[in-house]
Short mmCIF file of C-alpha atoms and ligand atoms in Angstrom, two decimals:
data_model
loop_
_atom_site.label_atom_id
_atom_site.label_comp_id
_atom_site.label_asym_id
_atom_site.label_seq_id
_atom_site.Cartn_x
_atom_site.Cartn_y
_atom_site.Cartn_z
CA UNK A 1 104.63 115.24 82.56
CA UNK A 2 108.01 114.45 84.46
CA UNK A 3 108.40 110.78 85.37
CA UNK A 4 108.51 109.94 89.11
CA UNK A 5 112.00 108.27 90.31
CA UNK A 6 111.44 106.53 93.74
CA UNK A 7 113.96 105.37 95.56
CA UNK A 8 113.30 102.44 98.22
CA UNK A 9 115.79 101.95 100.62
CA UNK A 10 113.95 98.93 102.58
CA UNK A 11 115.91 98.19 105.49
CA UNK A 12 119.02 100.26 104.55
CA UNK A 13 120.69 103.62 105.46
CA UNK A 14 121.88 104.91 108.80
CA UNK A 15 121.55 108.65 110.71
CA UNK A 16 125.31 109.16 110.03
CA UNK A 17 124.77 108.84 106.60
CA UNK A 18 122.73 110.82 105.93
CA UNK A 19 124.22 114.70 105.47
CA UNK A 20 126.22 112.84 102.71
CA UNK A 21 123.49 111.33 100.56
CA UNK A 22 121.31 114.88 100.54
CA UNK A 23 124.94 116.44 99.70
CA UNK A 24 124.62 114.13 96.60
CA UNK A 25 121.04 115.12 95.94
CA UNK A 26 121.53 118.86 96.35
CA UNK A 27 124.26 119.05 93.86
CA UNK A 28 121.92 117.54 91.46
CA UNK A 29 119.61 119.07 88.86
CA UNK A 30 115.99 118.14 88.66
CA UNK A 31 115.66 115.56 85.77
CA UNK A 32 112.49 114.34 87.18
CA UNK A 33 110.37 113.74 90.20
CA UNK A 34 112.26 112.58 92.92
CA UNK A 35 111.16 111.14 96.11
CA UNK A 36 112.93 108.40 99.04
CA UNK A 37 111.48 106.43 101.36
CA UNK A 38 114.25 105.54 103.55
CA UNK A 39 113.10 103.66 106.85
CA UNK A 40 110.40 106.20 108.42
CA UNK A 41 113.07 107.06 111.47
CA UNK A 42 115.50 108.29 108.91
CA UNK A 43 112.36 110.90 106.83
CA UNK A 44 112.46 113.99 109.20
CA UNK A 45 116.27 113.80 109.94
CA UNK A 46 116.50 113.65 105.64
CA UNK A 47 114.27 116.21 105.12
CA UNK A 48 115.90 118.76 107.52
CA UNK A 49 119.30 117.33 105.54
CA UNK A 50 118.01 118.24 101.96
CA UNK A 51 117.21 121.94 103.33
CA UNK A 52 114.79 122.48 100.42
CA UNK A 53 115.97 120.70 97.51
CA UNK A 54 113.60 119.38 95.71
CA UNK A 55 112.54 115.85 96.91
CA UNK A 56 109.51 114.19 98.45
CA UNK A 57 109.79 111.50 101.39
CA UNK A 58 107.97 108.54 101.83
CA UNK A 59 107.47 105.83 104.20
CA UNK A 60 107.84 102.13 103.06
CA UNK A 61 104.34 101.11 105.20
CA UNK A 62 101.79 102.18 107.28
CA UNK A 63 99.31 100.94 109.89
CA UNK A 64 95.79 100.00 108.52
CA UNK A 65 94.46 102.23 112.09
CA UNK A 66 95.32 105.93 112.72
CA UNK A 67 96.01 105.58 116.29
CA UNK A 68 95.90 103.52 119.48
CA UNK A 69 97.01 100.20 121.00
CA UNK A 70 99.14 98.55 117.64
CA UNK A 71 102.78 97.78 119.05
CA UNK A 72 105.37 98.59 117.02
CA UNK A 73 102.89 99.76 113.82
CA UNK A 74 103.82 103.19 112.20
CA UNK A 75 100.51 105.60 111.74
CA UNK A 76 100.05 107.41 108.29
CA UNK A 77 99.43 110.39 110.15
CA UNK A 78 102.77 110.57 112.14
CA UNK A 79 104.56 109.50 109.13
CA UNK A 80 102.63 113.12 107.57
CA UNK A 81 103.89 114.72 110.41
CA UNK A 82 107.03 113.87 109.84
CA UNK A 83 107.26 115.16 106.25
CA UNK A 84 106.60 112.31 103.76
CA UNK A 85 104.31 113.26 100.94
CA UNK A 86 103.76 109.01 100.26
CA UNK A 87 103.71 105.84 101.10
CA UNK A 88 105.00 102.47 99.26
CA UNK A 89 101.90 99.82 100.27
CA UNK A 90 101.75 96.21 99.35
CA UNK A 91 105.57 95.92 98.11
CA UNK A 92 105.59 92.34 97.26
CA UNK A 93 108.38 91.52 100.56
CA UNK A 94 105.70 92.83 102.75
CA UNK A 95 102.99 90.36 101.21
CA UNK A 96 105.64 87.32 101.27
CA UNK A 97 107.13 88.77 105.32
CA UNK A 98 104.20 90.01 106.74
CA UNK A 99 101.13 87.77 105.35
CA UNK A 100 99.98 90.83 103.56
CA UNK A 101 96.84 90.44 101.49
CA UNK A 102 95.68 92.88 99.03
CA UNK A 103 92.27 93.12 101.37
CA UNK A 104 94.97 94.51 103.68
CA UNK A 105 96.88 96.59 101.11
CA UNK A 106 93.65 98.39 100.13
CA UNK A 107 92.58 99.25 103.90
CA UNK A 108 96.07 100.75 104.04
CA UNK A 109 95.62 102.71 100.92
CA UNK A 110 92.36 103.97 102.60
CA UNK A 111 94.20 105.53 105.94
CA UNK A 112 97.15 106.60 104.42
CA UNK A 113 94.45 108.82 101.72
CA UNK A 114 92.62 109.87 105.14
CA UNK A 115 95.99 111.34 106.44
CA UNK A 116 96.89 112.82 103.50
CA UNK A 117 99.72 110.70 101.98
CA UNK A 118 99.90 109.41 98.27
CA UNK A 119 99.74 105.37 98.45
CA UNK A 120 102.14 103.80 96.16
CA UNK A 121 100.39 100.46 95.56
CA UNK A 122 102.93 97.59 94.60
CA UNK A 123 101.85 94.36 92.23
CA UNK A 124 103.96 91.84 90.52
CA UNK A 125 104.07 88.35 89.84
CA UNK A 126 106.10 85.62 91.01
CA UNK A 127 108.69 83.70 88.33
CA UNK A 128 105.70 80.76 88.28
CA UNK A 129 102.91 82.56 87.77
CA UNK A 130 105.27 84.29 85.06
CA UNK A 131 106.27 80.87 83.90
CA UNK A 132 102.48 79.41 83.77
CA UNK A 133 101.42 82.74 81.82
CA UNK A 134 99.37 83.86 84.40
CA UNK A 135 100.80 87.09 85.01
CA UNK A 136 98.50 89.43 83.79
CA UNK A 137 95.55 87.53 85.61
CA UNK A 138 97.63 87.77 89.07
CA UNK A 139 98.36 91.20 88.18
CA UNK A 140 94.89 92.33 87.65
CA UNK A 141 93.42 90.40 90.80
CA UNK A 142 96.12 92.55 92.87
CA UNK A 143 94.32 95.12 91.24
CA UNK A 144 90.81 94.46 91.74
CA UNK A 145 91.73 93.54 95.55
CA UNK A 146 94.01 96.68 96.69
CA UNK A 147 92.78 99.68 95.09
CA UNK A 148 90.26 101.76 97.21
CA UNK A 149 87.40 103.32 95.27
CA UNK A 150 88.61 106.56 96.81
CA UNK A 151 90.83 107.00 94.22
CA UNK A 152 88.27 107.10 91.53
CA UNK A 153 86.97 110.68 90.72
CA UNK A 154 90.64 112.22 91.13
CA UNK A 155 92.38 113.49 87.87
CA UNK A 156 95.54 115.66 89.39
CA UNK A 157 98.14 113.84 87.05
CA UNK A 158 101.96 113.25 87.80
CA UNK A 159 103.92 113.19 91.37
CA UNK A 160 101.18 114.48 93.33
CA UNK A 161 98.46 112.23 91.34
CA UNK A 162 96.21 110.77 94.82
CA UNK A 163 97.73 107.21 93.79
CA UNK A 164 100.64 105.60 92.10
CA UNK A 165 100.94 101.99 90.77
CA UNK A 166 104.03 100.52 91.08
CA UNK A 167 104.46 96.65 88.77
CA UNK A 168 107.15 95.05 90.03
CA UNK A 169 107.71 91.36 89.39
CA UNK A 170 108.61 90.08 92.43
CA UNK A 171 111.10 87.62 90.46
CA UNK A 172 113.24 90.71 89.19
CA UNK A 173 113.34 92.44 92.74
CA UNK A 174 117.11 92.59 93.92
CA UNK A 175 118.10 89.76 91.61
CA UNK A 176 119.76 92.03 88.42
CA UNK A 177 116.58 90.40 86.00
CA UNK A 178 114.33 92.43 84.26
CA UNK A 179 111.20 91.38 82.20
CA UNK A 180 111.70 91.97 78.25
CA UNK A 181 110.95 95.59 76.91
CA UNK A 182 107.82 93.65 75.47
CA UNK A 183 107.07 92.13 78.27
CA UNK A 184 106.96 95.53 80.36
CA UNK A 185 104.79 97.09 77.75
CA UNK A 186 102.43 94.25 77.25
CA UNK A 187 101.51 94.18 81.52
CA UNK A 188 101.84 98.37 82.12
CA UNK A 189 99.11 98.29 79.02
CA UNK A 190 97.33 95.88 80.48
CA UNK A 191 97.68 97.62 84.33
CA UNK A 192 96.70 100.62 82.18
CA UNK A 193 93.53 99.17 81.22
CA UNK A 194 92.92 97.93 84.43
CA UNK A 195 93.02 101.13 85.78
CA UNK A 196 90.52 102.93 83.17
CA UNK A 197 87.92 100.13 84.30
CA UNK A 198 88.78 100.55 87.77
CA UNK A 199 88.57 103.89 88.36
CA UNK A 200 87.10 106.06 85.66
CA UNK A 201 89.06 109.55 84.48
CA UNK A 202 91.68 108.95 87.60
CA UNK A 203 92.79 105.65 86.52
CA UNK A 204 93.53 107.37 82.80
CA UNK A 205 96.28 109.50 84.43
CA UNK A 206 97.35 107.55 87.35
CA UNK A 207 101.67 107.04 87.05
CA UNK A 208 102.42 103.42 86.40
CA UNK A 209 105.76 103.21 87.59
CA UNK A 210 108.52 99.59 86.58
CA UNK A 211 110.45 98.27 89.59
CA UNK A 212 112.93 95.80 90.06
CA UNK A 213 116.69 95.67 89.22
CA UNK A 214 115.99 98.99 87.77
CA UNK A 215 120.07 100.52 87.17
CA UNK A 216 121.34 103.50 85.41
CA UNK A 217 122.74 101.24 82.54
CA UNK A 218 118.57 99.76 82.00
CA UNK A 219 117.14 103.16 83.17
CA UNK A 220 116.70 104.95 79.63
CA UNK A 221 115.32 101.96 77.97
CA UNK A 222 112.99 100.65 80.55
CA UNK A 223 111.61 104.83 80.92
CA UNK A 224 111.01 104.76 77.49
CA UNK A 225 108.21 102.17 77.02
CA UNK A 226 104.86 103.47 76.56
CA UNK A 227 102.93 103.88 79.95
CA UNK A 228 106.11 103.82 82.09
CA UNK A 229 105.49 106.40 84.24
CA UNK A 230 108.64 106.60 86.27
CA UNK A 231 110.61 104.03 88.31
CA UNK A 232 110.67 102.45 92.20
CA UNK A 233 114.45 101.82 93.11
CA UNK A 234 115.59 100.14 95.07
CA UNK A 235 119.48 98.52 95.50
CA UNK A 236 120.29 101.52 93.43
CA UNK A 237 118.77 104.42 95.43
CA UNK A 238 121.34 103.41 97.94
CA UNK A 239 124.00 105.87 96.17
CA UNK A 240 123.09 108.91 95.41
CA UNK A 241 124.87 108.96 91.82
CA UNK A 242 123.25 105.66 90.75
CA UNK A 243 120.18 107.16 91.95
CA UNK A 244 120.38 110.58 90.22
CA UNK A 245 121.51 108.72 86.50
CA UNK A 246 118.55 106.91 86.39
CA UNK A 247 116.43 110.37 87.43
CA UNK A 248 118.39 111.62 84.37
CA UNK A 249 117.54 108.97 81.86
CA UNK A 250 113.76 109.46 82.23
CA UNK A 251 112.68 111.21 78.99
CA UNK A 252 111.75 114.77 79.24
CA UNK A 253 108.77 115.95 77.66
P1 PGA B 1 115.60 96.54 93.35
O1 PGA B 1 114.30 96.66 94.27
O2 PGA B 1 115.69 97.82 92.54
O3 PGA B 1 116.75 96.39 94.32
O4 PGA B 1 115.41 95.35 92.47
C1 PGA B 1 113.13 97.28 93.79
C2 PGA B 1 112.07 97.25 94.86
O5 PGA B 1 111.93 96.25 95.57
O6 PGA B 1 111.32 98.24 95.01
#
């Protein structure tokens, strides 16, 4: 099964640059899954800039409603429209920015399935809960609170699985710190068993991707632990050769 690389640009990337960053893309080789979620203005002018290469889009959020009076929200279904394939939900600087709760996160989850779009659900703990050992508890109560029984009873495996875990310690986001390799095996095991109990056969198959400070030189060994599934990018997406040397450092099966 090819690993998923996902590149988050957050709040980053502009319409003039975009012919060169699908130029870097193109002239790439498929290693792995890729998809980008640049900001959800940028996904149809990207998409009509790859011209068929390869890649998914995603969005970085969506609106818990489908439609109607929400000022400034972003529907799943436009965002479908608009090409992406999925959507990054409950990335831990929209919990600590926008007052997300995982009650919140799963509602998403359950509109963005409705449209059509893959959620990528985002956990991780903070350095103190880290510190006070109580990751794996804080990990697992994301858990229990975002995931939508909808996604129970679906077994397609890999990019186009109908939902994608994404652990990322919110302590190693954007700071150049990543867990030990132990560390990262010990809480995608225990996300892994999490999953199984959650959701039957779906949560057996279900990509567990590692994010935060994720670079081409950590790429190869963080891909490598058991039950990495693929990665969520993000200060490295930014450049498409940082981008595409972590894609080629996932393990090929
Ligand atoms: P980073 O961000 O790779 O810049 O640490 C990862 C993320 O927030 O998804």
């Amino acid at each position: 099964m090819p690993q998923l690389i996902a590149g988050n640009w957050k709040m980053n990337g502009t319409l003039a640059g975009i012919a060169a960053y699908a130029a870097g893309l193109r002239a790439a080789a498929a290693y792995a899954d890729l998809l980008i979620c640049p900001p959800a203005p940028l996904i149809a002018p990207l998409r009509a800039a790859l011209d068929g290469a390869p890649v998914a889009l995603g969005a970085q959020d969506c609106a818990v409603q489908r439609s109607g009076a929400h000022t400034g929200d972003l529907s799943a279904d436009l965002l479908a429209e608009l090409g992406a394939t999925h959507v990054i939900l409950g990335h831990s600087e929209r919990r600590a920015d926008h007052g997300e709760s995982s009650a919140i996160v799963r509602e998403k989850a359950r509109t963005a399935i409705a449209a059509g779009l893959i959620p990528i659900i985002c956990v991780g703990e903070t350095e103190a809960e880290r510190d006070s050992g109580e990751a794996e508890t804080v990990v697992r109560a994301q858990l229990a609170g975002s995931l939508p029984e909808e996604l129970a009873g679906q077994t397609v495996p890999g990019v186009f699985a109908p939902g994608v875990i994404a652990y990322e310690p919110v302590w190693a986001i954007g700071t150049g710190r990543t867990p030990t390799e132990e560390d990262v095996a010990a809480m995608h095991a225990s996300i892994r068993a999490a999953l199984r109990r959650q959701l039957g056969a779906a949560g057996a198959t279900m990509p567990i991707l590692y994010g935060g400070s994720v670079k081409p030189s950590n790429a190869a060994s963080l891909l490598a632990l058991p039950e990495v599934g693929g990665a969520l990018v993000g200060g490295a997406s930014l450049k498409p050769e940082d981008f595409l040397a972590i894609a080629s450092a996932a393990p090929r099966d």
